[in-house]
CSV table of C-alpha atoms in Angstrom, one decimal:
chain,number,residue,atom,x,y,z
U,1184,MET,CA,-139.1,81.7,-5.4
U,1185,SER,CA,-140.6,78.8,-7.2
U,1186,ASN,CA,-138.9,76.7,-9.8
U,1187,ARG,CA,-141.4,77.8,-12.4
U,1188,ILE,CA,-140.7,81.5,-11.8
U,1189,GLU,CA,-137.0,80.9,-11.9
U,1190,ARG,CA,-137.2,79.0,-15.2
U,1191,ALA,CA,-139.4,81.8,-16.6
U,1192,ASN,CA,-137.0,84.5,-15.5
U,1193,SER,CA,-134.0,82.7,-17.1
U,1194,GLU,CA,-135.9,82.1,-20.4
U,1195,LEU,CA,-137.2,85.6,-20.5
U,1196,GLN,CA,-133.7,87.0,-19.9
U,1197,ARG,CA,-132.2,84.9,-22.7
U,1198,CYS,CA,-134.9,85.8,-25.1
U,1199,ILE,CA,-134.9,89.6,-24.3
U,1200,ALA,CA,-131.1,89.7,-24.6
U,1201,ASP,CA,-131.4,88.0,-28.0
U,1202,ILE,CA,-134.0,90.5,-29.2
U,1203,LEU,CA,-132.0,93.5,-28.0
U,1204,SER,CA,-128.8,92.3,-29.6
U,1205,ASN,CA,-130.1,90.8,-32.9
U,1206,LYS,CA,-133.5,92.2,-33.8
U,1207,LEU,CA,-133.7,95.7,-32.4
U,1208,ASN,CA,-131.8,97.7,-35.0
U,1209,ASP,CA,-131.6,101.1,-33.4
U,1210,PRO,CA,-128.3,102.9,-34.1
U,1211,ARG,CA,-128.8,105.0,-30.9
U,1212,LEU,CA,-128.4,101.9,-28.7
U,1213,ASN,CA,-125.0,101.1,-27.3
U,1214,SER,CA,-123.6,97.7,-28.4
U,1215,MET,CA,-122.5,97.1,-24.8
U,1216,LEU,CA,-126.1,96.9,-23.5
U,1217,TYR,CA,-126.9,93.7,-21.8
U,1218,VAL,CA,-129.7,92.2,-19.7
U,1219,SER,CA,-128.4,91.6,-16.2
U,1220,GLU,CA,-131.6,90.4,-14.4
U,1221,VAL,CA,-135.2,89.6,-15.1
U,1222,ASN,CA,-137.9,89.3,-12.5
U,1223,VAL,CA,-141.4,88.3,-13.5
U,1224,THR,CA,-144.4,88.4,-11.1
U,1225,PRO,CA,-146.1,85.1,-10.2
U,1226,ASP,CA,-149.2,86.0,-12.3
U,1227,PHE,CA,-147.0,86.8,-15.4
U,1228,LYS,CA,-148.5,90.3,-15.8
U,1229,PHE,CA,-145.3,92.3,-15.2
U,1230,CYS,CA,-141.7,91.8,-15.8
U,1231,LYS,CA,-138.9,94.0,-14.4
U,1232,VAL,CA,-136.0,93.9,-16.8
U,1233,LYS,CA,-132.7,95.2,-15.4
U,1234,VAL,CA,-130.3,96.3,-18.1
U,1235,SER,CA,-126.7,97.3,-17.7
U,1236,LEU,CA,-124.6,99.7,-19.9
U,1237,ASP,CA,-120.9,100.0,-20.0
U,1238,THR,CA,-120.8,103.7,-19.4
U,1239,ASN,CA,-121.1,106.3,-16.7
U,1240,SER,CA,-122.9,108.9,-18.8
U,1241,GLU,CA,-126.3,109.7,-17.3
U,1242,ALA,CA,-127.6,111.2,-20.5
U,1243,GLU,CA,-126.7,108.0,-22.4
U,1244,MET,CA,-128.5,105.9,-19.8
U,1245,LYS,CA,-131.6,108.0,-19.9
U,1246,THR,CA,-131.7,107.9,-23.7
U,1247,THR,CA,-131.2,104.1,-23.7
U,1248,LEU,CA,-134.0,103.7,-21.2
U,1249,GLN,CA,-136.4,105.8,-23.3
U,1250,ILE,CA,-135.5,103.8,-26.4
U,1251,LEU,CA,-136.2,100.6,-24.6
U,1252,GLN,CA,-139.5,101.8,-23.2
U,1253,LYS,CA,-140.7,103.0,-26.7
U,1254,SER,CA,-139.7,99.7,-28.2
U,1255,GLU,CA,-141.6,97.6,-25.6
U,1256,GLY,CA,-144.3,96.6,-28.2
U,1257,PHE,CA,-141.8,95.4,-30.7
U,1258,ILE,CA,-139.9,93.4,-28.0
U,1259,LYS,CA,-143.2,91.9,-26.6
U,1260,LYS,CA,-144.2,90.9,-30.1
U,1261,ASN,CA,-140.9,89.1,-30.7
U,1262,LEU,CA,-141.0,87.6,-27.2
U,1263,ALA,CA,-144.5,86.1,-27.8
U,1264,GLN,CA,-143.1,84.3,-30.8
U,1265,MET,CA,-140.1,83.0,-28.9
U,1266,VAL,CA,-141.6,81.8,-25.6
U,1267,LYS,CA,-144.7,79.8,-24.7
U,1268,MET,CA,-146.4,81.6,-21.8
U,1269,PRO,CA,-149.9,82.2,-20.6
U,1270,GLN,CA,-149.5,85.8,-21.5
U,1271,VAL,CA,-146.6,88.0,-22.4
U,1272,PRO,CA,-145.9,90.3,-19.4
U,1273,LYS,CA,-145.7,94.1,-19.5
U,1274,LEU,CA,-142.0,94.9,-19.6
U,1275,ILE,CA,-140.6,97.5,-17.1
U,1276,PHE,CA,-137.0,98.5,-18.0
U,1277,GLU,CA,-134.6,99.9,-15.4
U,1278,PHE,CA,-130.9,100.2,-15.0
U,1279,ASP,CA,-129.0,97.8,-12.8
U,1280,LYS,CA,-127.2,100.2,-10.4
U,1281,GLY,CA,-125.1,97.4,-8.9
U,1282,THR,CA,-123.3,96.8,-12.2
U,1283,ALA,CA,-122.7,100.5,-12.7
U,1284,ALA,CA,-121.3,100.7,-9.1
U,1285,SER,CA,-119.0,97.7,-9.7
U,1286,ILE,CA,-117.7,99.4,-12.9
U,1287,ARG,CA,-117.0,102.5,-10.9
U,1288,VAL,CA,-115.2,100.6,-8.2
U,1289,ASN,CA,-113.0,98.8,-10.8
U,1290,GLU,CA,-112.1,102.2,-12.3
U,1291,LEU,CA,-111.1,103.5,-8.9
U,1292,LEU,CA,-109.0,100.4,-8.1
U,1293,LYS,CA,-107.1,100.8,-11.4
U,1294,THR,CA,-106.1,104.3,-10.3
U,1295,ILE,CA,-104.6,103.2,-7.0
U,1296,LYS,CA,-100.9,102.9,-7.0
U,1297,ILE,CA,-99.6,100.2,-4.6
U,1298,PRO,CA,-96.0,100.5,-3.6
U,1299,THR,CA,-93.9,97.4,-4.1
U,1300,GLU,CA,-92.4,95.7,-1.1
U,1301,GLU,CA,-88.7,95.6,-0.8
């Protein structure tokens, strides 16, 4: 991946996280929502935004994803004001399954009882 794309990814991730936490005032969104990864295409037309939520509820994840998809226009408008890019890419939101899996593994590890050595 080129240095230009990596810089764009990190800047977009920072700006989208700022918009979600500070400017998008939807009471249905969980406060533990964060942007885990952003991947923009080399032509800057599409941007895959992976978000992570500190929950295992499928219903809450689907609702959050729907809210983010419906708010894409608002997020893009704010993004255009924050970054200088040839064009603001179309945002495609999806859940980061890796983070959800690591949360599940941590929960399982907490339930394991390890006997102490004598």
